[in-house]
């Protein structure tokens, strides 16, 4: 974990203007026209989990005009974890959003969700983890027995926990889970209401900033190798009917991701401008930690790429742990023709 830490968002019609201002802000929504005077395509994007530094790249793509250049007027809304993002995208209330790929595999392989398609990787390694703070007597997975943890019901951390527990030697029946909302989990931990929360490893700086205590992280990647982190999804309908639109949006979002990793402090200030509750120092630190997961040491590998062989290994890990009720293939969840090329 120490190594991870080191390597480590009124002229004639005043009402209409007010509506635009309320729905979105930033350079790509200042008007409804692109640079070539064409009407921008309205898109709704969900973050993965609330509005933390790890999701600031979408706000950067909006603020820097990357979405507008690609022909989009994007409204960004806060997501509530993998299950919630899938449900909202498949239900048509949003067009795109990031989910943890392993969580998506669990949802698909257990018949809990369908009709969504992954089109790009955000992180090459899973960032899922259990987070706690010093004083809770938790320093290893086994210490979670007898403890109370909080997370959103659809979070990959929570849904993958039985597999993690089995591989880490934890009696899952001795761990209690309670429901929480994405944006309130860290505050719940800081208040002492629970012993730990589902969280991404990059949440460590934010936890420490809120709790005023040293965070203790138990990364799932310590016991489960080859698992991807977040991937960008859309509905299978959009992927099939608008492939070029999907590619343009993906490219603009990944441009925002790359810019954010190279300019973490600026990205954090952009997030602060759009989400007032942001702590810019913590947000920038999250991005700095996330950089190692986005590239994962794969020199020469373009951001966003997905490898069928690695996804097949992830499926095999879940199948071996008895976490999937039915057999699935990488192609059932990923459209490799839409993903960036290595």
mmCIF file of N, CA and C in Angstrom, residues 22-158:
data_model
loop_
_atom_site.group_PDB
_atom_site.id
_atom_site.type_symbol
_atom_site.label_atom_id
_atom_site.label_comp_id
_atom_site.label_asym_id
_atom_site.label_seq_id
_atom_site.Cartn_x
_atom_site.Cartn_y
_atom_site.Cartn_z
ATOM 1 N N UNK A 22 -28.551 26.123 -15.288
ATOM 2 C CA UNK A 22 -28.801 25.177 -14.202
ATOM 3 C C UNK A 22 -28.360 23.780 -14.567
ATOM 4 N N UNK A 23 -28.497 23.429 -15.831
ATOM 5 C CA UNK A 23 -28.192 22.060 -16.248
ATOM 6 C C UNK A 23 -26.714 21.807 -16.405
ATOM 7 N N UNK A 24 -25.968 22.805 -16.859
ATOM 8 C CA UNK A 24 -24.551 22.551 -17.113
ATOM 9 C C UNK A 24 -23.797 23.859 -17.166
ATOM 10 N N UNK A 25 -22.488 23.759 -16.968
ATOM 11 C CA UNK A 25 -21.642 24.930 -17.060
ATOM 12 C C UNK A 25 -20.369 24.552 -17.747
ATOM 13 N N UNK A 26 -19.574 25.533 -18.134
ATOM 14 C CA UNK A 26 -18.323 25.210 -18.811
ATOM 15 C C UNK A 26 -18.376 25.623 -20.257
ATOM 16 N N UNK A 27 -17.218 25.560 -20.912
ATOM 17 C CA UNK A 27 -17.091 26.133 -22.234
ATOM 18 C C UNK A 27 -17.854 25.395 -23.309
ATOM 19 N N UNK A 28 -18.226 24.124 -23.082
ATOM 20 C CA UNK A 28 -18.915 23.418 -24.156
ATOM 21 C C UNK A 28 -20.419 23.631 -24.105
ATOM 22 N N UNK A 29 -20.910 24.388 -23.123
ATOM 23 C CA UNK A 29 -22.348 24.622 -23.053
ATOM 24 C C UNK A 29 -22.691 26.108 -23.013
ATOM 25 N N UNK A 30 -21.738 26.936 -23.362
ATOM 26 C CA UNK A 30 -21.987 28.370 -23.378
ATOM 27 C C UNK A 30 -22.998 28.723 -24.456
ATOM 28 N N UNK A 31 -23.048 27.912 -25.489
ATOM 29 C CA UNK A 31 -24.078 28.059 -26.506
ATOM 30 C C UNK A 31 -24.379 26.677 -27.052
ATOM 31 N N UNK A 32 -25.337 26.603 -27.960
ATOM 32 C CA UNK A 32 -25.751 25.311 -28.506
ATOM 33 C C UNK A 32 -25.161 25.059 -29.879
ATOM 34 N N UNK A 33 -24.103 25.784 -30.223
ATOM 35 C CA UNK A 33 -23.482 25.621 -31.529
ATOM 36 C C UNK A 33 -22.028 25.210 -31.379
ATOM 37 N N UNK A 34 -21.580 24.397 -32.295
ATOM 38 C CA UNK A 34 -20.176 24.021 -32.327
ATOM 39 C C UNK A 34 -19.392 25.057 -33.097
ATOM 40 N N UNK A 35 -18.079 24.776 -33.231
ATOM 41 C CA UNK A 35 -17.215 25.716 -33.923
ATOM 42 C C UNK A 35 -17.597 25.900 -35.379
ATOM 43 N N UNK A 36 -18.209 24.883 -35.986
ATOM 44 C CA UNK A 36 -18.620 24.999 -37.379
ATOM 45 C C UNK A 36 -20.077 25.435 -37.486
ATOM 46 N N UNK A 37 -20.611 25.981 -36.382
ATOM 47 C CA UNK A 37 -21.979 26.502 -36.343
ATOM 48 C C UNK A 37 -23.033 25.417 -36.439
ATOM 49 N N UNK A 38 -22.663 24.156 -36.176
ATOM 50 C CA UNK A 38 -23.628 23.075 -36.150
ATOM 51 C C UNK A 38 -24.167 22.915 -34.728
ATOM 52 N N UNK A 39 -25.425 22.506 -34.636
ATOM 53 C CA UNK A 39 -26.023 22.294 -33.327
ATOM 54 C C UNK A 39 -25.330 21.146 -32.611
ATOM 55 N N UNK A 40 -24.987 21.368 -31.353
ATOM 56 C CA UNK A 40 -24.318 20.333 -30.572
ATOM 57 C C UNK A 40 -25.312 19.248 -30.151
ATOM 58 N N UNK A 41 -24.842 18.013 -30.105
ATOM 59 C CA UNK A 41 -25.673 16.893 -29.690
ATOM 60 C C UNK A 41 -25.670 16.819 -28.166
ATOM 61 N N UNK A 42 -26.846 16.854 -27.577
ATOM 62 C CA UNK A 42 -26.952 16.815 -26.122
ATOM 63 C C UNK A 42 -26.703 15.397 -25.609
ATOM 64 N N UNK A 43 -25.849 15.284 -24.612
ATOM 65 C CA UNK A 43 -25.478 13.996 -24.031
ATOM 66 C C UNK A 43 -25.489 14.126 -22.513
ATOM 67 N N UNK A 44 -25.984 13.118 -21.845
ATOM 68 C CA UNK A 44 -25.930 13.060 -20.386
ATOM 69 C C UNK A 44 -24.891 12.026 -19.965
ATOM 70 N N UNK A 45 -23.986 12.465 -19.114
ATOM 71 C CA UNK A 45 -22.894 11.605 -18.645
ATOM 72 C C UNK A 45 -22.971 11.466 -17.135
ATOM 73 N N UNK A 46 -22.818 10.238 -16.647
ATOM 74 C CA UNK A 46 -22.769 9.985 -15.212
ATOM 75 C C UNK A 46 -21.330 9.778 -14.772
ATOM 76 N N UNK A 47 -20.957 10.343 -13.632
ATOM 77 C CA UNK A 47 -19.671 9.987 -13.048
ATOM 78 C C UNK A 47 -19.794 8.582 -12.468
ATOM 79 N N UNK A 48 -18.674 8.014 -12.044
ATOM 80 C CA UNK A 48 -18.735 6.653 -11.528
ATOM 81 C C UNK A 48 -19.315 6.602 -10.117
ATOM 82 N N UNK A 49 -18.948 7.580 -9.290
ATOM 83 C CA UNK A 49 -19.271 7.478 -7.874
ATOM 84 C C UNK A 49 -19.182 8.851 -7.237
ATOM 85 N N UNK A 50 -20.283 9.599 -7.273
ATOM 86 C CA UNK A 50 -20.250 10.943 -6.710
ATOM 87 C C UNK A 50 -19.390 11.875 -7.547
ATOM 88 N N UNK A 51 -18.826 12.892 -6.908
ATOM 89 C CA UNK A 51 -17.963 13.850 -7.617
ATOM 90 C C UNK A 51 -16.667 14.046 -6.832
ATOM 91 N N UNK A 52 -15.735 13.139 -7.045
ATOM 92 C CA UNK A 52 -14.439 13.215 -6.397
ATOM 93 C C UNK A 52 -13.363 13.468 -7.450
ATOM 94 N N UNK A 53 -12.127 13.654 -7.006
ATOM 95 C CA UNK A 53 -11.038 13.926 -7.931
ATOM 96 C C UNK A 53 -10.893 12.878 -9.012
ATOM 97 N N UNK A 54 -11.160 11.632 -8.665
ATOM 98 C CA UNK A 54 -11.005 10.526 -9.620
ATOM 99 C C UNK A 54 -11.924 10.661 -10.827
ATOM 100 N N UNK A 55 -13.011 11.423 -10.696
ATOM 101 C CA UNK A 55 -13.957 11.608 -11.798
ATOM 102 C C UNK A 55 -13.870 12.997 -12.417
ATOM 103 N N UNK A 56 -12.875 13.779 -12.038
ATOM 104 C CA UNK A 56 -12.795 15.163 -12.500
ATOM 105 C C UNK A 56 -12.514 15.290 -13.991
ATOM 106 N N UNK A 57 -12.003 14.215 -14.600
ATOM 107 C CA UNK A 57 -11.637 14.306 -16.016
ATOM 108 C C UNK A 57 -12.827 14.624 -16.919
ATOM 109 N N UNK A 58 -14.030 14.238 -16.509
ATOM 110 C CA UNK A 58 -15.208 14.581 -17.312
ATOM 111 C C UNK A 58 -15.474 16.087 -17.248
ATOM 112 N N UNK A 59 -15.323 16.659 -16.065
ATOM 113 C CA UNK A 59 -15.497 18.105 -15.924
ATOM 114 C C UNK A 59 -14.399 18.851 -16.694
ATOM 115 N N UNK A 60 -13.211 18.273 -16.739
ATOM 116 C CA UNK A 60 -12.118 18.882 -17.506
ATOM 117 C C UNK A 60 -12.431 18.864 -18.993
ATOM 118 N N UNK A 61 -12.919 17.726 -19.482
ATOM 119 C CA UNK A 61 -13.276 17.627 -20.903
ATOM 120 C C UNK A 61 -14.356 18.640 -21.265
ATOM 121 N N UNK A 62 -15.232 18.912 -20.329
ATOM 122 C CA UNK A 62 -16.288 19.909 -20.550
ATOM 123 C C UNK A 62 -15.719 21.320 -20.500
ATOM 124 N N UNK A 63 -14.958 21.622 -19.464
ATOM 125 C CA UNK A 63 -14.433 22.960 -19.249
ATOM 126 C C UNK A 63 -13.439 23.374 -20.328
ATOM 127 N N UNK A 64 -12.597 22.455 -20.772
ATOM 128 C CA UNK A 64 -11.570 22.763 -21.772
ATOM 129 C C UNK A 64 -12.122 22.761 -23.201
ATOM 130 N N UNK A 65 -13.388 22.400 -23.352
ATOM 131 C CA UNK A 65 -14.009 22.431 -24.675
ATOM 132 C C UNK A 65 -13.792 21.179 -25.510
ATOM 133 N N UNK A 66 -13.274 20.113 -24.907
ATOM 134 C CA UNK A 66 -13.031 18.884 -25.668
ATOM 135 C C UNK A 66 -14.335 18.263 -26.154
ATOM 136 N N UNK A 67 -15.363 18.292 -25.292
ATOM 137 C CA UNK A 67 -16.663 17.767 -25.706
ATOM 138 C C UNK A 67 -17.250 18.619 -26.827
ATOM 139 N N UNK A 68 -17.142 19.925 -26.675
ATOM 140 C CA UNK A 68 -17.706 20.828 -27.680
ATOM 141 C C UNK A 68 -17.026 20.639 -29.028
ATOM 142 N N UNK A 69 -15.711 20.496 -29.018
ATOM 143 C CA UNK A 69 -14.963 20.264 -30.257
ATOM 144 C C UNK A 69 -15.425 18.993 -30.955
ATOM 145 N N UNK A 70 -15.857 18.007 -30.150
ATOM 146 C CA UNK A 70 -16.312 16.736 -30.705
ATOM 147 C C UNK A 70 -17.787 16.768 -31.099
ATOM 148 N N UNK A 71 -18.462 17.908 -30.841
ATOM 149 C CA UNK A 71 -19.848 18.066 -31.257
ATOM 150 C C UNK A 71 -20.886 17.782 -30.185
ATOM 151 N N UNK A 72 -20.485 17.882 -28.889
ATOM 152 C CA UNK A 72 -21.402 17.515 -27.812
ATOM 153 C C UNK A 72 -21.628 18.646 -26.809
ATOM 154 N N UNK A 73 -22.853 18.724 -26.335
ATOM 155 C CA UNK A 73 -23.231 19.572 -25.209
ATOM 156 C C UNK A 73 -23.538 18.603 -24.076
ATOM 157 N N UNK A 74 -22.647 18.490 -23.100
ATOM 158 C CA UNK A 74 -22.702 17.417 -22.109
ATOM 159 C C UNK A 74 -23.190 17.918 -20.754
ATOM 160 N N UNK A 75 -24.172 17.230 -20.211
ATOM 161 C CA UNK A 75 -24.610 17.439 -18.842
ATOM 162 C C UNK A 75 -24.012 16.328 -17.989
ATOM 163 N N UNK A 76 -23.331 16.697 -16.921
ATOM 164 C CA UNK A 76 -22.678 15.725 -16.049
ATOM 165 C C UNK A 76 -23.474 15.585 -14.757
ATOM 166 N N UNK A 77 -23.797 14.349 -14.420
ATOM 167 C CA UNK A 77 -24.523 14.063 -13.187
ATOM 168 C C UNK A 77 -23.728 13.066 -12.346
ATOM 169 N N UNK A 78 -23.946 13.092 -11.051
ATOM 170 C CA UNK A 78 -23.224 12.194 -10.142
ATOM 171 C C UNK A 78 -23.801 10.791 -10.194
ATOM 172 N N UNK A 79 -22.923 9.799 -10.418
ATOM 173 C CA UNK A 79 -23.334 8.403 -10.404
ATOM 174 C C UNK A 79 -23.302 7.836 -9.001
ATOM 175 N N UNK A 80 -23.903 6.653 -8.848
ATOM 176 C CA UNK A 80 -23.980 6.015 -7.534
ATOM 177 C C UNK A 80 -23.403 4.600 -7.573
ATOM 178 N N UNK A 81 -22.308 4.415 -8.293
ATOM 179 C CA UNK A 81 -21.680 3.101 -8.336
ATOM 180 C C UNK A 81 -22.100 2.300 -9.547
ATOM 181 N N UNK A 82 -21.438 1.163 -9.731
ATOM 182 C CA UNK A 82 -21.604 0.351 -10.938
ATOM 183 C C UNK A 82 -23.052 -0.003 -11.231
ATOM 184 N N UNK A 83 -23.760 -0.560 -10.252
ATOM 185 C CA UNK A 83 -25.138 -0.978 -10.490
ATOM 186 C C UNK A 83 -26.040 0.179 -10.864
ATOM 187 N N UNK A 84 -25.887 1.302 -10.180
ATOM 188 C CA UNK A 84 -26.710 2.470 -10.464
ATOM 189 C C UNK A 84 -26.429 3.059 -11.826
ATOM 190 N N UNK A 85 -25.150 3.111 -12.211
ATOM 191 C CA UNK A 85 -24.786 3.653 -13.519
ATOM 192 C C UNK A 85 -25.352 2.769 -14.635
ATOM 193 N N UNK A 86 -25.205 1.464 -14.491
ATOM 194 C CA UNK A 86 -25.739 0.549 -15.512
ATOM 195 C C UNK A 86 -27.244 0.748 -15.655
ATOM 196 N N UNK A 87 -27.946 0.767 -14.546
ATOM 197 C CA UNK A 87 -29.404 0.904 -14.571
ATOM 198 C C UNK A 87 -29.831 2.207 -15.242
ATOM 199 N N UNK A 88 -29.140 3.277 -14.942
ATOM 200 C CA UNK A 88 -29.508 4.578 -15.493
ATOM 201 C C UNK A 88 -29.209 4.663 -16.984
ATOM 202 N N UNK A 89 -28.073 4.117 -17.403
ATOM 203 C CA UNK A 89 -27.710 4.139 -18.825
ATOM 204 C C UNK A 89 -28.636 3.230 -19.636
ATOM 205 N N UNK A 90 -28.858 2.022 -19.160
ATOM 206 C CA UNK A 90 -29.738 1.092 -19.872
ATOM 207 C C UNK A 90 -31.170 1.628 -19.910
ATOM 208 N N UNK A 91 -31.569 2.324 -18.849
ATOM 209 C CA UNK A 91 -32.916 2.872 -18.789
ATOM 210 C C UNK A 91 -33.118 4.117 -19.637
ATOM 211 N N UNK A 92 -32.023 4.645 -20.222
ATOM 212 C CA UNK A 92 -32.133 5.792 -21.116
ATOM 213 C C UNK A 92 -32.079 7.143 -20.445
ATOM 214 N N UNK A 93 -31.823 7.184 -19.121
ATOM 215 C CA UNK A 93 -31.734 8.475 -18.441
ATOM 216 C C UNK A 93 -30.342 9.091 -18.563
ATOM 217 N N UNK A 94 -29.390 8.321 -19.048
ATOM 218 C CA UNK A 94 -28.039 8.819 -19.323
ATOM 219 C C UNK A 94 -27.498 8.071 -20.524
ATOM 220 N N UNK A 95 -26.524 8.675 -21.195
ATOM 221 C CA UNK A 95 -25.967 8.073 -22.411
ATOM 222 C C UNK A 95 -24.656 7.332 -22.163
ATOM 223 N N UNK A 96 -23.853 7.848 -21.242
ATOM 224 C CA UNK A 96 -22.549 7.252 -20.961
ATOM 225 C C UNK A 96 -22.263 7.328 -19.466
ATOM 226 N N UNK A 97 -21.361 6.456 -19.025
ATOM 227 C CA UNK A 97 -20.895 6.516 -17.647
ATOM 228 C C UNK A 97 -19.868 5.423 -17.407
ATOM 229 N N UNK A 98 -18.979 5.605 -16.427
ATOM 230 C CA UNK A 98 -17.989 4.592 -16.114
ATOM 231 C C UNK A 98 -18.485 3.623 -15.044
ATOM 232 N N UNK A 99 -18.186 2.347 -15.238
ATOM 233 C CA UNK A 99 -18.464 1.325 -14.226
ATOM 234 C C UNK A 99 -17.200 0.507 -14.015
ATOM 235 N N UNK A 100 -17.094 -0.155 -12.889
ATOM 236 C CA UNK A 100 -16.004 -1.092 -12.705
ATOM 237 C C UNK A 100 -16.289 -2.316 -13.559
ATOM 238 N N UNK A 101 -15.325 -2.718 -14.399
ATOM 239 C CA UNK A 101 -15.564 -3.820 -15.330
ATOM 240 C C UNK A 101 -15.909 -5.108 -14.597
ATOM 241 N N UNK A 102 -15.225 -5.389 -13.500
ATOM 242 C CA UNK A 102 -15.526 -6.610 -12.761
ATOM 243 C C UNK A 102 -16.949 -6.581 -12.232
ATOM 244 N N UNK A 103 -17.376 -5.416 -11.754
ATOM 245 C CA UNK A 103 -18.751 -5.281 -11.309
ATOM 246 C C UNK A 103 -19.728 -5.511 -12.448
ATOM 247 N N UNK A 104 -19.382 -5.031 -13.635
ATOM 248 C CA UNK A 104 -20.219 -5.258 -14.803
ATOM 249 C C UNK A 104 -20.303 -6.726 -15.164
ATOM 250 N N UNK A 105 -19.174 -7.429 -15.059
ATOM 251 C CA UNK A 105 -19.155 -8.871 -15.324
ATOM 252 C C UNK A 105 -20.050 -9.609 -14.340
ATOM 253 N N UNK A 106 -20.011 -9.202 -13.078
ATOM 254 C CA UNK A 106 -20.859 -9.831 -12.067
ATOM 255 C C UNK A 106 -22.333 -9.578 -12.363
ATOM 256 N N UNK A 107 -22.649 -8.347 -12.741
ATOM 257 C CA UNK A 107 -24.045 -8.014 -13.047
ATOM 258 C C UNK A 107 -24.551 -8.822 -14.240
ATOM 259 N N UNK A 108 -23.727 -8.891 -15.294
ATOM 260 C CA UNK A 108 -24.122 -9.622 -16.495
ATOM 261 C C UNK A 108 -24.164 -11.123 -16.239
ATOM 262 N N UNK A 109 -23.129 -11.644 -15.597
ATOM 263 C CA UNK A 109 -23.030 -13.083 -15.387
ATOM 264 C C UNK A 109 -24.007 -13.641 -14.385
ATOM 265 N N UNK A 110 -24.637 -12.791 -13.606
ATOM 266 C CA UNK A 110 -25.628 -13.242 -12.631
ATOM 267 C C UNK A 110 -27.045 -12.806 -13.001
ATOM 268 N N UNK A 111 -27.213 -12.342 -14.249
ATOM 269 C CA UNK A 111 -28.539 -11.995 -14.739
ATOM 270 C C UNK A 111 -29.145 -10.768 -14.109
ATOM 271 N N UNK A 112 -28.306 -9.910 -13.507
ATOM 272 C CA UNK A 112 -28.814 -8.714 -12.835
ATOM 273 C C UNK A 112 -28.926 -7.518 -13.768
ATOM 274 N N UNK A 113 -28.237 -7.574 -14.898
ATOM 275 C CA UNK A 113 -28.273 -6.460 -15.853
ATOM 276 C C UNK A 113 -27.878 -6.972 -17.227
ATOM 277 N N UNK A 114 -28.301 -6.249 -18.252
ATOM 278 C CA UNK A 114 -27.948 -6.571 -19.626
ATOM 279 C C UNK A 114 -28.107 -5.311 -20.463
ATOM 280 N N UNK A 115 -27.818 -5.428 -21.737
ATOM 281 C CA UNK A 115 -28.030 -4.342 -22.699
ATOM 282 C C UNK A 115 -27.137 -3.127 -22.461
ATOM 283 N N UNK A 116 -25.940 -3.346 -21.886
ATOM 284 C CA UNK A 116 -24.939 -2.292 -21.794
ATOM 285 C C UNK A 116 -23.656 -2.791 -22.448
ATOM 286 N N UNK A 117 -22.854 -1.846 -22.944
ATOM 287 C CA UNK A 117 -21.651 -2.198 -23.692
ATOM 288 C C UNK A 117 -20.491 -1.319 -23.247
ATOM 289 N N UNK A 118 -19.365 -1.940 -22.941
ATOM 290 C CA UNK A 118 -18.154 -1.198 -22.592
ATOM 291 C C UNK A 118 -17.401 -0.835 -23.860
ATOM 292 N N UNK A 119 -16.870 0.400 -23.912
ATOM 293 C CA UNK A 119 -16.231 0.873 -25.145
ATOM 294 C C UNK A 119 -14.821 1.414 -24.932
ATOM 295 N N UNK A 120 -14.364 1.500 -23.681
ATOM 296 C CA UNK A 120 -13.001 1.981 -23.411
ATOM 297 C C UNK A 120 -12.661 1.723 -21.950
ATOM 298 N N UNK A 121 -11.385 1.555 -21.671
ATOM 299 C CA UNK A 121 -10.927 1.416 -20.288
ATOM 300 C C UNK A 121 -10.583 2.791 -19.726
ATOM 301 N N UNK A 122 -10.928 3.010 -18.477
ATOM 302 C CA UNK A 122 -10.475 4.204 -17.764
ATOM 303 C C UNK A 122 -9.240 3.850 -16.938
ATOM 304 N N UNK A 123 -9.310 2.728 -16.231
ATOM 305 C CA UNK A 123 -8.151 2.237 -15.478
ATOM 306 C C UNK A 123 -7.812 0.816 -15.903
ATOM 307 N N UNK A 124 -6.537 0.539 -16.027
ATOM 308 C CA UNK A 124 -6.076 -0.778 -16.450
ATOM 309 C C UNK A 124 -6.042 -1.785 -15.295
ATOM 310 N N UNK A 125 -6.179 -1.305 -14.061
ATOM 311 C CA UNK A 125 -6.229 -2.193 -12.898
ATOM 312 C C UNK A 125 -7.355 -1.744 -11.976
ATOM 313 N N UNK A 126 -7.967 -2.703 -11.299
ATOM 314 C CA UNK A 126 -9.049 -2.351 -10.387
ATOM 315 C C UNK A 126 -8.538 -1.503 -9.236
ATOM 316 N N UNK A 127 -9.310 -0.504 -8.866
ATOM 317 C CA UNK A 127 -8.986 0.351 -7.731
ATOM 318 C C UNK A 127 -9.883 0.044 -6.532
ATOM 319 N N UNK A 128 -10.709 -1.016 -6.641
ATOM 320 C CA UNK A 128 -11.634 -1.361 -5.572
ATOM 321 C C UNK A 128 -10.885 -1.684 -4.281
ATOM 322 N N UNK A 129 -11.442 -1.239 -3.155
ATOM 323 C CA UNK A 129 -10.786 -1.470 -1.874
ATOM 324 C C UNK A 129 -11.773 -1.279 -0.731
ATOM 325 N N UNK A 130 -11.401 -1.809 0.425
ATOM 326 C CA UNK A 130 -12.068 -1.468 1.672
ATOM 327 C C UNK A 130 -11.210 -0.399 2.340
ATOM 328 N N UNK A 131 -11.833 0.670 2.786
ATOM 329 C CA UNK A 131 -11.102 1.759 3.432
ATOM 330 C C UNK A 131 -11.560 1.917 4.872
ATOM 331 N N UNK A 132 -10.592 2.175 5.744
ATOM 332 C CA UNK A 132 -10.892 2.464 7.130
ATOM 333 C C UNK A 132 -9.884 3.498 7.615
ATOM 334 N N UNK A 133 -9.877 3.769 8.903
ATOM 335 C CA UNK A 133 -8.924 4.720 9.464
ATOM 336 C C UNK A 133 -8.246 4.086 10.672
ATOM 337 N N UNK A 134 -7.123 4.643 11.042
ATOM 338 C CA UNK A 134 -6.421 4.142 12.218
ATOM 339 C C UNK A 134 -7.318 4.212 13.447
ATOM 340 N N UNK A 135 -7.179 3.205 14.312
ATOM 341 C CA UNK A 135 -8.003 3.158 15.506
ATOM 342 C C UNK A 135 -9.136 2.169 15.418
ATOM 343 N N UNK A 136 -9.365 1.609 14.220
ATOM 344 C CA UNK A 136 -10.421 0.629 14.016
ATOM 345 C C UNK A 136 -9.912 -0.814 14.140
ATOM 346 N N UNK A 137 -8.618 -0.964 14.402
ATOM 347 C CA UNK A 137 -8.005 -2.294 14.533
ATOM 348 C C UNK A 137 -8.200 -3.146 13.282
ATOM 349 N N UNK A 138 -8.046 -2.503 12.132
ATOM 350 C CA UNK A 138 -8.120 -3.207 10.849
ATOM 351 C C UNK A 138 -6.829 -2.943 10.093
ATOM 352 N N UNK A 139 -6.057 -3.989 9.900
ATOM 353 C CA UNK A 139 -4.816 -3.854 9.133
ATOM 354 C C UNK A 139 -4.667 -4.949 8.085
ATOM 355 N N UNK A 140 -5.560 -5.933 8.117
ATOM 356 C CA UNK A 140 -5.530 -7.030 7.150
ATOM 357 C C UNK A 140 -6.958 -7.459 6.851
ATOM 358 N N UNK A 141 -7.193 -8.169 5.756
ATOM 359 C CA UNK A 141 -8.555 -8.603 5.425
ATOM 360 C C UNK A 141 -9.234 -9.372 6.555
ATOM 361 N N UNK A 142 -8.502 -10.232 7.239
ATOM 362 C CA UNK A 142 -9.090 -11.049 8.306
ATOM 363 C C UNK A 142 -9.681 -10.181 9.418
ATOM 364 N N UNK A 143 -9.125 -8.983 9.600
ATOM 365 C CA UNK A 143 -9.606 -8.078 10.647
ATOM 366 C C UNK A 143 -10.996 -7.526 10.359
ATOM 367 N N UNK A 144 -11.505 -7.741 9.147
ATOM 368 C CA UNK A 144 -12.832 -7.251 8.799
ATOM 369 C C UNK A 144 -13.937 -8.072 9.455
ATOM 370 N N UNK A 145 -13.615 -9.273 9.904
ATOM 371 C CA UNK A 145 -14.613 -10.108 10.569
ATOM 372 C C UNK A 145 -15.088 -9.429 11.853
ATOM 373 N N UNK A 146 -16.402 -9.379 12.033
ATOM 374 C CA UNK A 146 -16.984 -8.722 13.194
ATOM 375 C C UNK A 146 -17.166 -7.233 13.030
ATOM 376 N N UNK A 147 -16.831 -6.702 11.861
ATOM 377 C CA UNK A 147 -16.913 -5.265 11.622
ATOM 378 C C UNK A 147 -18.137 -4.905 10.774
ATOM 379 N N UNK A 148 -18.507 -3.609 10.807
ATOM 380 C CA UNK A 148 -19.623 -3.087 10.015
ATOM 381 C C UNK A 148 -19.086 -2.181 8.923
ATOM 382 N N UNK A 149 -19.456 -2.484 7.681
ATOM 383 C CA UNK A 149 -18.992 -1.733 6.523
ATOM 384 C C UNK A 149 -20.178 -1.089 5.815
ATOM 385 N N UNK A 150 -19.942 0.045 5.162
ATOM 386 C CA UNK A 150 -21.004 0.748 4.439
ATOM 387 C C UNK A 150 -20.613 0.955 2.982
ATOM 388 N N UNK A 151 -21.594 0.901 2.116
ATOM 389 C CA UNK A 151 -21.393 1.176 0.692
ATOM 390 C C UNK A 151 -22.756 1.257 0.021
ATOM 391 N N UNK A 152 -22.783 1.744 -1.214
ATOM 392 C CA UNK A 152 -24.021 1.725 -1.987
ATOM 393 C C UNK A 152 -24.323 0.294 -2.396
ATOM 394 N N UNK A 153 -25.580 -0.090 -2.504
ATOM 395 C CA UNK A 153 -25.924 -1.473 -2.847
ATOM 396 C C UNK A 153 -25.350 -1.929 -4.184
ATOM 397 N N UNK A 154 -25.206 -1.001 -5.156
ATOM 398 C CA UNK A 154 -24.736 -1.385 -6.478
ATOM 399 C C UNK A 154 -23.243 -1.240 -6.682
ATOM 400 N N UNK A 155 -22.506 -0.922 -5.628
ATOM 401 C CA UNK A 155 -21.063 -0.710 -5.764
ATOM 402 C C UNK A 155 -20.329 -2.004 -6.065
ATOM 403 N N UNK A 156 -19.296 -1.905 -6.912
ATOM 404 C CA UNK A 156 -18.496 -3.092 -7.213
ATOM 405 C C UNK A 156 -17.770 -3.585 -5.978
ATOM 406 N N UNK A 157 -17.351 -2.683 -5.093
ATOM 407 C CA UNK A 157 -16.649 -3.110 -3.878
ATOM 408 C C UNK A 157 -17.528 -4.053 -3.073
ATOM 409 N N UNK A 158 -18.776 -3.689 -2.949
ATOM 410 C CA UNK A 158 -19.721 -4.507 -2.167
ATOM 411 C C UNK A 158 -20.078 -5.804 -2.892
#
